[in-house]
Coordinates of C-alpha atoms and ligand atoms in Angstrom, one line a residue:
M59 CA 71.8 110.3 144.1
D60 CA 68.8 110.9 146.3
W61 CA 67.7 114.1 144.7
K62 CA 64.7 114.2 147.0
T63 CA 67.1 115.2 150.1
F64 CA 69.0 117.4 148.0
L65 CA 66.1 119.6 146.9
S66 CA 64.9 119.4 150.7
A67 CA 67.9 120.5 151.8
A68 CA 67.9 123.4 149.0
K69 CA 64.4 124.4 149.8
G70 CA 64.2 128.0 151.3
L71 CA 68.0 128.5 150.1
F72 CA 67.5 129.2 146.4
P73 CA 64.7 130.7 144.3
D74 CA 62.6 127.4 143.3
D75 CA 63.1 127.8 139.3
L76 CA 67.0 127.1 139.8
F77 CA 66.1 123.6 139.3
L78 CA 64.9 121.5 136.6
I79 CA 64.2 118.0 137.1
D80 CA 62.5 116.8 134.0
A81 CA 63.8 113.6 132.4
E82 CA 63.7 115.2 129.0
D83 CA 65.7 118.4 130.4
C84 CA 68.0 116.2 132.2
L85 CA 68.9 114.1 129.0
R86 CA 69.2 117.5 127.0
Y87 CA 71.3 119.2 129.5
G88 CA 73.5 116.1 130.2
S89 CA 74.7 115.4 126.8
D90 CA 76.6 117.2 124.2
W91 CA 77.6 117.2 120.5
T92 CA 79.6 113.9 120.9
K93 CA 76.4 112.1 121.4
T94 CA 77.7 110.0 124.0
A95 CA 75.1 108.6 126.0
G96 CA 74.4 111.0 129.1
T97 CA 71.7 112.5 131.5
A98 CA 71.6 114.7 134.1
G99 CA 70.3 113.7 137.5
L100 CA 69.3 117.5 138.0
V101 CA 69.9 120.5 136.5
V102 CA 70.8 123.8 138.0
R103 CA 70.7 127.2 136.5
P104 CA 71.9 130.0 138.6
R105 CA 71.9 133.6 138.0
T106 CA 74.8 134.8 140.1
T107 CA 78.1 133.9 141.3
D108 CA 76.9 133.8 144.9
E109 CA 74.4 131.1 143.7
V110 CA 77.1 129.2 141.9
S111 CA 79.0 129.3 145.3
E112 CA 76.2 128.4 147.7
V113 CA 75.1 125.3 145.5
L114 CA 78.7 124.1 145.0
K115 CA 79.1 124.4 149.3
L116 CA 75.9 122.4 149.5
C117 CA 77.1 119.8 147.0
S118 CA 80.4 119.3 148.8
Q119 CA 78.6 119.2 152.1
M120 CA 76.2 116.3 150.8
K121 CA 79.1 114.8 148.6
I122 CA 77.0 115.5 145.2
P123 CA 79.3 115.5 141.9
V124 CA 78.8 118.4 139.6
V125 CA 79.3 118.5 135.9
P126 CA 79.9 122.2 134.6
S127 CA 78.1 123.1 131.3
G128 CA 78.2 125.6 128.9
G129 CA 76.8 125.3 125.2
R130 CA 77.6 121.3 125.2
T131 CA 79.3 121.9 121.8
G132 CA 82.4 120.1 123.2
L133 CA 83.5 117.1 121.2
A134 CA 85.5 115.2 124.1
G135 CA 82.6 114.7 126.0
G136 CA 83.6 117.0 128.7
A137 CA 80.2 118.3 129.7
V138 CA 78.5 114.7 129.4
A139 CA 76.9 113.8 132.7
R140 CA 76.2 110.6 134.1
G141 CA 73.6 111.3 136.8
E142 CA 75.5 114.1 138.2
L143 CA 74.1 117.4 139.1
V144 CA 74.6 119.8 136.1
L145 CA 75.5 123.3 136.6
S146 CA 74.5 125.5 133.5
F147 CA 75.4 128.9 132.9
E148 CA 72.8 129.8 130.2
R149 CA 71.4 132.6 132.7
M150 CA 74.5 134.0 133.3
N151 CA 75.1 136.0 130.2
R152 CA 75.6 139.2 130.7
L153 CA 78.1 141.6 129.1
S154 CA 79.6 144.5 130.6
E155 CA 80.7 147.8 128.6
V156 CA 83.8 147.5 126.7
D157 CA 86.6 149.0 128.5
I158 CA 88.3 151.1 125.7
H159 CA 91.2 152.1 127.5
G160 CA 92.3 148.4 128.2
N161 CA 90.8 146.9 125.1
T162 CA 89.1 144.6 127.5
V163 CA 85.5 143.3 128.3
R164 CA 84.1 141.8 131.3
V165 CA 81.4 138.8 130.5
Q166 CA 79.8 136.1 132.4
A167 CA 80.3 132.5 131.6
G168 CA 77.4 132.0 129.7
A169 CA 77.5 134.6 127.1
T170 CA 78.0 132.8 123.9
T171 CA 80.9 133.6 121.7
Q172 CA 79.1 135.2 118.9
A173 CA 77.3 137.3 121.6
V174 CA 80.8 138.6 122.7
H175 CA 81.8 139.5 119.0
E176 CA 78.6 141.1 118.3
H177 CA 78.9 143.2 121.4
C178 CA 82.5 144.5 120.8
A179 CA 82.2 144.9 117.0
P180 CA 80.6 148.5 117.4
Q181 CA 83.8 149.6 119.1
G182 CA 86.1 148.2 116.4
L183 CA 87.5 145.6 118.6
M184 CA 87.2 141.7 118.6
W185 CA 88.0 138.5 120.8
P186 CA 89.6 136.9 118.4
I187 CA 88.5 133.4 119.1
D188 CA 86.6 132.2 116.2
L189 CA 84.7 128.9 116.2
A190 CA 82.4 127.1 113.6
S191 CA 80.4 126.8 116.9
K192 CA 80.1 130.5 117.9
G193 CA 76.3 130.7 117.7
S194 CA 76.0 127.9 120.7
C195 CA 79.3 127.6 122.5
E196 CA 79.9 129.9 125.4
I197 CA 83.1 131.7 126.9
G198 CA 82.7 129.5 129.8
G199 CA 83.2 126.5 127.9
N200 CA 85.8 128.0 125.6
L201 CA 88.2 128.7 128.4
S202 CA 87.7 125.8 130.2
T203 CA 88.7 123.9 127.1
N204 CA 91.0 126.6 126.0
A205 CA 89.6 126.7 122.6
G206 CA 91.4 127.1 119.5
G207 CA 89.4 127.6 116.5
L208 CA 89.9 129.0 112.8
R209 CA 92.6 131.6 113.4
V210 CA 95.0 130.2 115.9
I211 CA 98.0 130.6 113.5
R212 CA 97.4 134.2 113.7
Y213 CA 96.0 134.9 117.3
G214 CA 96.8 131.7 119.4
M215 CA 94.5 129.8 121.5
A216 CA 91.8 131.3 124.0
R217 CA 94.1 131.2 126.8
K218 CA 96.2 134.3 125.2
W219 CA 93.0 136.4 125.3
V220 CA 91.9 136.6 129.2
V221 CA 93.3 139.1 131.5
G222 CA 91.1 138.5 134.3
L223 CA 89.2 135.3 135.8
Q224 CA 86.4 134.8 138.4
A225 CA 85.9 131.2 139.2
V226 CA 84.6 129.1 142.2
T227 CA 86.3 126.0 143.9
M228 CA 84.0 123.2 144.8
A229 CA 84.1 124.2 148.4
G230 CA 82.3 127.6 147.1
E231 CA 85.3 129.6 147.6
I232 CA 85.1 132.5 144.9
L233 CA 88.6 133.3 143.2
E234 CA 89.1 136.7 141.7
L235 CA 92.1 135.9 139.7
N236 CA 94.8 138.6 138.3
R237 CA 92.4 141.7 138.6
D238 CA 92.5 142.5 135.0
L239 CA 96.2 143.4 135.4
E240 CA 98.2 143.4 131.9
K241 CA 101.2 142.7 134.2
N242 CA 101.2 140.8 137.0
N243 CA 104.4 139.0 137.9
T244 CA 103.7 137.7 141.5
G245 CA 104.0 133.8 141.7
Y246 CA 101.9 131.1 140.3
D247 CA 99.6 132.1 137.4
L248 CA 96.0 130.2 138.4
I249 CA 94.3 131.7 135.5
Q250 CA 96.4 129.7 133.0
L251 CA 95.8 126.6 135.3
L252 CA 92.2 126.7 135.2
I253 CA 92.1 127.5 131.4
G254 CA 92.0 124.1 129.7
S255 CA 91.2 122.2 133.0
E256 CA 87.8 121.4 131.4
G257 CA 86.0 122.3 134.4
T258 CA 88.0 119.6 136.8
L259 CA 89.6 122.5 139.4
A260 CA 86.9 125.1 139.3
V261 CA 83.9 126.5 137.8
I262 CA 84.5 129.8 135.5
T263 CA 81.8 132.1 136.3
E264 CA 83.0 135.3 134.6
A265 CA 86.4 136.4 132.5
T266 CA 87.7 139.8 131.5
L267 CA 88.6 139.2 128.0
K268 CA 91.4 140.8 125.9
L269 CA 90.3 142.3 122.7
T270 CA 92.1 143.4 119.5
R271 CA 91.1 145.6 116.5
F272 CA 89.5 143.9 113.5
P273 CA 92.3 143.0 110.7
N274 CA 93.2 145.4 108.4
H275 CA 91.8 144.4 105.0
S276 CA 91.4 140.7 103.9
W277 CA 91.2 138.3 101.3
V278 CA 90.5 134.6 101.1
M279 CA 92.3 132.3 98.6
F280 CA 91.2 128.8 97.7
F281 CA 93.9 126.3 96.2
P282 CA 93.8 122.6 94.9
F283 CA 96.4 120.2 95.9
E284 CA 97.4 116.9 94.9
S285 CA 98.3 116.2 98.7
P286 CA 99.3 117.6 102.3
R287 CA 102.7 117.6 101.3
A288 CA 102.3 119.6 98.4
T289 CA 99.8 122.1 100.5
L290 CA 102.7 122.5 103.0
D291 CA 105.2 123.0 100.5
F292 CA 102.7 126.0 99.4
F293 CA 102.5 126.9 103.2
A294 CA 106.0 127.5 103.8
E295 CA 106.2 129.6 100.9
A296 CA 103.2 131.7 102.1
R297 CA 104.7 132.4 105.4
R298 CA 107.0 134.6 103.4
G299 CA 104.5 136.5 101.3
P300 CA 104.0 140.1 101.6
F301 CA 100.9 139.9 104.2
E302 CA 99.8 138.4 107.5
I303 CA 98.1 134.8 107.4
L304 CA 95.2 134.8 109.4
A305 CA 94.2 131.3 108.9
F306 CA 95.5 128.5 106.8
E307 CA 93.1 125.4 106.7
F308 CA 92.9 122.4 104.6
F309 CA 90.1 119.8 103.7
S310 CA 90.4 116.5 101.4
K311 CA 88.1 115.8 98.4
A312 CA 85.8 113.9 100.6
C313 CA 84.9 117.0 102.8
L314 CA 84.3 119.2 99.9
D315 CA 81.8 116.7 98.2
I316 CA 79.9 116.3 101.4
V317 CA 79.6 120.0 102.2
S318 CA 78.8 120.9 98.8
A319 CA 76.2 118.3 98.3
R320 CA 74.6 119.6 101.6
L321 CA 74.7 123.2 100.5
N322 CA 73.7 122.1 97.1
R323 CA 77.0 124.1 95.7
Q324 CA 79.7 123.3 93.2
S325 CA 83.2 124.3 93.4
R326 CA 84.1 127.0 91.1
L327 CA 87.5 125.6 90.4
G328 CA 87.6 123.8 87.0
H329 CA 88.5 120.3 88.4
S330 CA 88.5 118.3 91.4
S331 CA 91.8 117.5 93.4
P332 CA 92.5 115.4 96.2
F333 CA 93.2 118.2 98.7
Y334 CA 92.1 121.9 99.1
A335 CA 93.4 125.0 100.9
L336 CA 91.9 127.8 102.3
M337 CA 94.3 130.8 103.0
E338 CA 93.0 134.1 104.9
V339 CA 95.6 137.0 104.5
E340 CA 95.5 140.2 106.0
F341 CA 97.5 143.4 104.3
P342 CA 97.4 147.2 104.6
V343 CA 94.9 148.8 101.8
G344 CA 96.9 149.8 98.9
R345 CA 99.1 146.9 98.9
E346 CA 96.9 144.9 96.5
D347 CA 99.0 144.8 93.7
E348 CA 102.0 143.3 95.8
V349 CA 99.6 140.5 96.7
D350 CA 98.5 139.9 93.2
Q351 CA 102.0 139.6 92.1
W352 CA 102.8 137.3 94.6
L353 CA 99.8 135.2 93.4
G354 CA 100.9 135.5 89.9
M355 CA 104.4 134.1 90.9
M356 CA 103.1 131.2 92.6
L357 CA 101.1 130.2 89.9
E358 CA 104.1 130.8 87.1
N359 CA 106.3 128.9 89.5
R360 CA 103.8 126.2 89.6
V361 CA 103.8 126.0 93.6
V362 CA 100.3 126.4 92.9
S363 CA 98.1 125.1 89.8
D364 CA 94.9 126.8 89.9
G365 CA 92.7 129.2 92.6
L366 CA 90.0 131.3 93.7
L367 CA 90.3 134.6 95.1
A368 CA 87.5 135.9 96.9
K369 CA 87.7 139.7 97.9
S370 CA 84.0 140.6 99.1
E371 CA 82.5 139.7 102.7
S372 CA 80.0 137.7 100.6
E373 CA 82.7 135.8 98.2
K374 CA 84.8 135.2 101.5
D375 CA 81.6 134.2 103.3
Q376 CA 80.8 131.5 100.8
V377 CA 84.5 130.2 100.7
W378 CA 84.5 129.9 104.4
G379 CA 81.2 128.4 104.5
L380 CA 82.9 125.2 102.7
R381 CA 85.3 124.9 105.4
E382 CA 82.7 125.8 108.2
G383 CA 80.1 123.2 107.1
I384 CA 82.1 120.2 107.3
T385 CA 81.5 119.2 111.1
E386 CA 77.9 119.5 110.5
S387 CA 77.6 117.9 107.0
I388 CA 79.6 115.0 108.4
Q389 CA 77.6 114.8 111.4
A390 CA 74.3 114.7 109.1
T391 CA 75.4 112.0 106.9
A392 CA 77.1 109.1 109.2
P393 CA 78.4 108.3 112.8
V394 CA 81.8 109.4 113.3
K395 CA 84.7 109.3 115.3
K396 CA 87.0 112.3 115.9
Y397 CA 90.7 112.7 116.5
D398 CA 92.1 116.4 117.0
V399 CA 95.7 115.3 117.0
S400 CA 98.6 117.6 116.5
V401 CA 102.2 117.4 115.4
P402 CA 105.0 119.4 114.9
V403 CA 104.2 121.3 111.5
R404 CA 107.4 120.2 110.0
K405 CA 106.4 116.5 110.8
L406 CA 102.7 117.1 109.5
A407 CA 103.1 116.0 105.9
A408 CA 105.1 112.4 106.9
F409 CA 102.4 111.8 109.6
L410 CA 99.4 112.4 107.5
E411 CA 100.9 110.2 104.9
E412 CA 101.6 107.2 107.4
V413 CA 98.3 107.6 108.5
E414 CA 96.7 107.4 105.1
R415 CA 98.8 104.5 104.1
A416 CA 98.2 102.7 107.5
L417 CA 94.4 102.9 106.7
K418 CA 94.7 101.5 103.2
Q419 CA 97.0 98.8 104.3
S420 CA 94.4 97.7 107.3
G421 CA 91.6 96.7 105.2
L422 CA 89.4 98.1 107.6
G423 CA 85.7 99.5 106.9
I424 CA 86.5 103.1 107.4
E425 CA 86.3 106.4 105.5
L426 CA 88.8 108.9 106.3
Y427 CA 87.6 112.5 106.0
L428 CA 90.8 114.9 106.5
F429 CA 90.4 118.5 107.3
G430 CA 91.4 121.2 110.0
H431 CA 94.1 123.7 110.7
L432 CA 97.2 122.5 108.6
G433 CA 99.1 126.0 109.5
D434 CA 99.0 125.1 113.3
G435 CA 99.8 121.1 112.8
S436 CA 96.6 120.5 113.7
P437 CA 94.7 118.0 111.7
H438 CA 91.2 116.7 112.3
L439 CA 91.0 113.0 111.5
N440 CA 87.2 112.1 111.0
L441 CA 86.5 108.4 110.8
V442 CA 83.0 108.0 109.1
K443 CA 81.0 104.7 109.0
P444 CA 80.6 103.4 105.4
A445 CA 77.0 102.6 104.6
I446 CA 78.0 98.8 104.1
S447 CA 79.3 98.4 107.7
T448 CA 77.3 97.7 110.6
M449 CA 77.5 100.0 113.9
E450 CA 79.3 97.2 115.7
Q451 CA 82.0 96.6 113.1
F452 CA 82.4 100.3 112.5
N453 CA 83.0 100.5 116.3
Q454 CA 85.4 97.8 116.3
D455 CA 87.3 98.9 113.1
C456 CA 87.8 102.4 115.0
A457 CA 89.1 100.8 118.1
E458 CA 91.6 99.2 115.9
F459 CA 92.6 102.2 114.0
E460 CA 92.6 104.5 116.9
K461 CA 95.5 102.3 118.3
T462 CA 97.2 102.6 115.0
I463 CA 97.0 106.6 115.4
F464 CA 98.0 107.1 118.6
V465 CA 101.0 104.6 118.6
L466 CA 102.1 106.6 115.2
L467 CA 101.5 109.9 117.2
K468 CA 103.6 108.7 120.2
S469 CA 106.6 108.3 117.8
Y470 CA 106.1 111.7 116.3
G471 CA 105.8 113.4 119.6
G472 CA 102.1 114.7 118.8
S473 CA 99.3 115.3 121.0
V474 CA 96.2 113.1 121.6
S475 CA 94.0 116.7 121.5
A476 CA 95.3 119.7 119.9
E477 CA 92.2 121.7 120.8
H478 CA 88.8 119.6 121.7
G479 CA 90.4 118.6 125.0
V480 CA 90.5 115.2 126.8
G481 CA 87.1 115.0 128.2
I482 CA 86.1 111.2 128.7
L483 CA 87.0 110.5 125.1
K484 CA 90.5 110.9 125.1
K485 CA 91.3 110.1 128.8
H486 CA 92.7 106.7 127.9
W487 CA 95.0 108.1 125.4
L488 CA 96.4 110.7 127.8
T489 CA 99.5 109.0 128.5
V490 CA 100.4 109.1 124.8
S491 CA 100.8 112.8 125.1
R492 CA 101.9 113.4 129.0
S493 CA 104.9 111.6 130.9
P494 CA 104.4 109.9 134.0
A495 CA 105.6 112.9 135.8
E496 CA 103.3 115.2 134.5
M497 CA 100.6 112.6 135.4
R498 CA 101.5 112.4 138.8
L499 CA 101.5 116.0 139.1
F500 CA 98.1 116.5 137.2
R501 CA 96.6 114.1 139.9
D502 CA 98.3 116.0 142.6
I503 CA 96.8 119.6 141.5
K504 CA 93.4 117.9 141.1
R505 CA 93.5 116.9 144.8
V506 CA 94.3 120.1 146.0
F507 CA 91.5 121.8 144.2
D508 CA 89.0 119.0 144.7
P509 CA 90.1 116.6 147.4
Q510 CA 86.6 114.8 147.3
G511 CA 86.8 114.2 143.3
L512 CA 83.3 115.8 143.0
L513 CA 83.7 118.4 140.2
N514 CA 83.4 116.7 136.7
P515 CA 84.4 113.4 137.8
G516 CA 85.6 110.8 135.5
K517 CA 87.1 113.6 132.9
V518 CA 90.6 114.3 132.0
I519 CA 92.4 112.4 134.8
D520 CA 90.9 110.4 138.1
L521 CA 92.2 111.0 141.5
Ligands
2HG1972 C1 86.9 122.5 113.5 O1 87.7 122.9 113.4 C2 86.5 121.9 114.9 O2 85.8 122.6 112.5 C3 85.4 120.5 114.7 O3 87.4 121.7 115.6 C4 86.5 119.4 114.1 O4 84.4 118.4 113.6 C5 85.8 118.4 113.9 O5 86.3 117.2 113.9
ZN1973 ZN1 89.5 122.2 114.5

């Protein structure tokens, strides 16, 4: 790319401080948490939607490819640049006043998820998308990847919590979608088409987020289990418990060990177990006895063998810390490859048993760290490099085992990405989850929005 020509065409049209060209900046803004090699050719940091529109117009005219970039905490490589212009939203982080009639808030794409939470909390309201990376990830990224997170079982994915969206097409056209209407049955829902499209159709610049009240009163429970199947049997019981389930997460002993070592903390359960479940439940104040009785019954009937109950905020945070610390603890320990698959919850136990059996039989040098959103049918399979394997061997072994995972997944009617998205890392496996007719429609849609193929090229689908 000839950036000198671009910069001289841009001269006078934009403030000078809009652009970063330094190699170090290009490296930083062009890569993400996946650590896939990437670099920007040029970084642009607009302050307004009009600037975004003008930049995209110029890029369209000059045929310059663009990668939209949020907090770069994505795990599918959707924000990795390979020499393109990177459009960062970090300066577009304005939060408007909370609308207490509509229970909504208008925010710019670069606001972090945590900033939105903190902004709405004084009104007793929250945007219920809760992610371990909430301090760094941004609303634009949350929406373009349709983020899930830790409370999907109760609140659903990000796409359920949006009533208005502003987005800019590659041609520079500004779209104001849905105008914050709660109800609007007039044709195709373009908001929902853009959410989850990973910045390949248009660039999200602002959103009106739907808010809800904080949960009533919650307790966090932590249980040991012998297997995912036993955990799911308990889950089926819990579905009928005297509360609303806010989260149902699980993780293997390997995950607990690695987090405990990092946090320098021992589990307060008397013994270790192959699997653990974390369940957060909500119920009205005054119903504590009912929940206590239900727990007693679970223990008496041996549905669970042991458990911890966290009632205070600090105890709850401690238990959640074990779950939320897994990604970073693994990342800090060894190279890892991540698979955020999903299968229908009813098939999950059988699927995970087959994955574990296949790995044991394969004799490959890979360690499997299993955790995730059991209640949503969305486990995270992290393949970790053992110290004795070389990097080359590990890559080869993962490539082989990846095939096994995806063949199995297809036979279970699963998805290659439950929540992280397709990006570059899952692109080659998209046909496991999508039919030829769907793939054709995907391409047709991409062509309508971005006929030159300049927006986040090489991600999700090629033209
Ligand atoms: C989570 O559930 C995130 O914590 C990250 O989706 C999962 O690190 C992972 O594989
Ligand atoms: Zn997850």
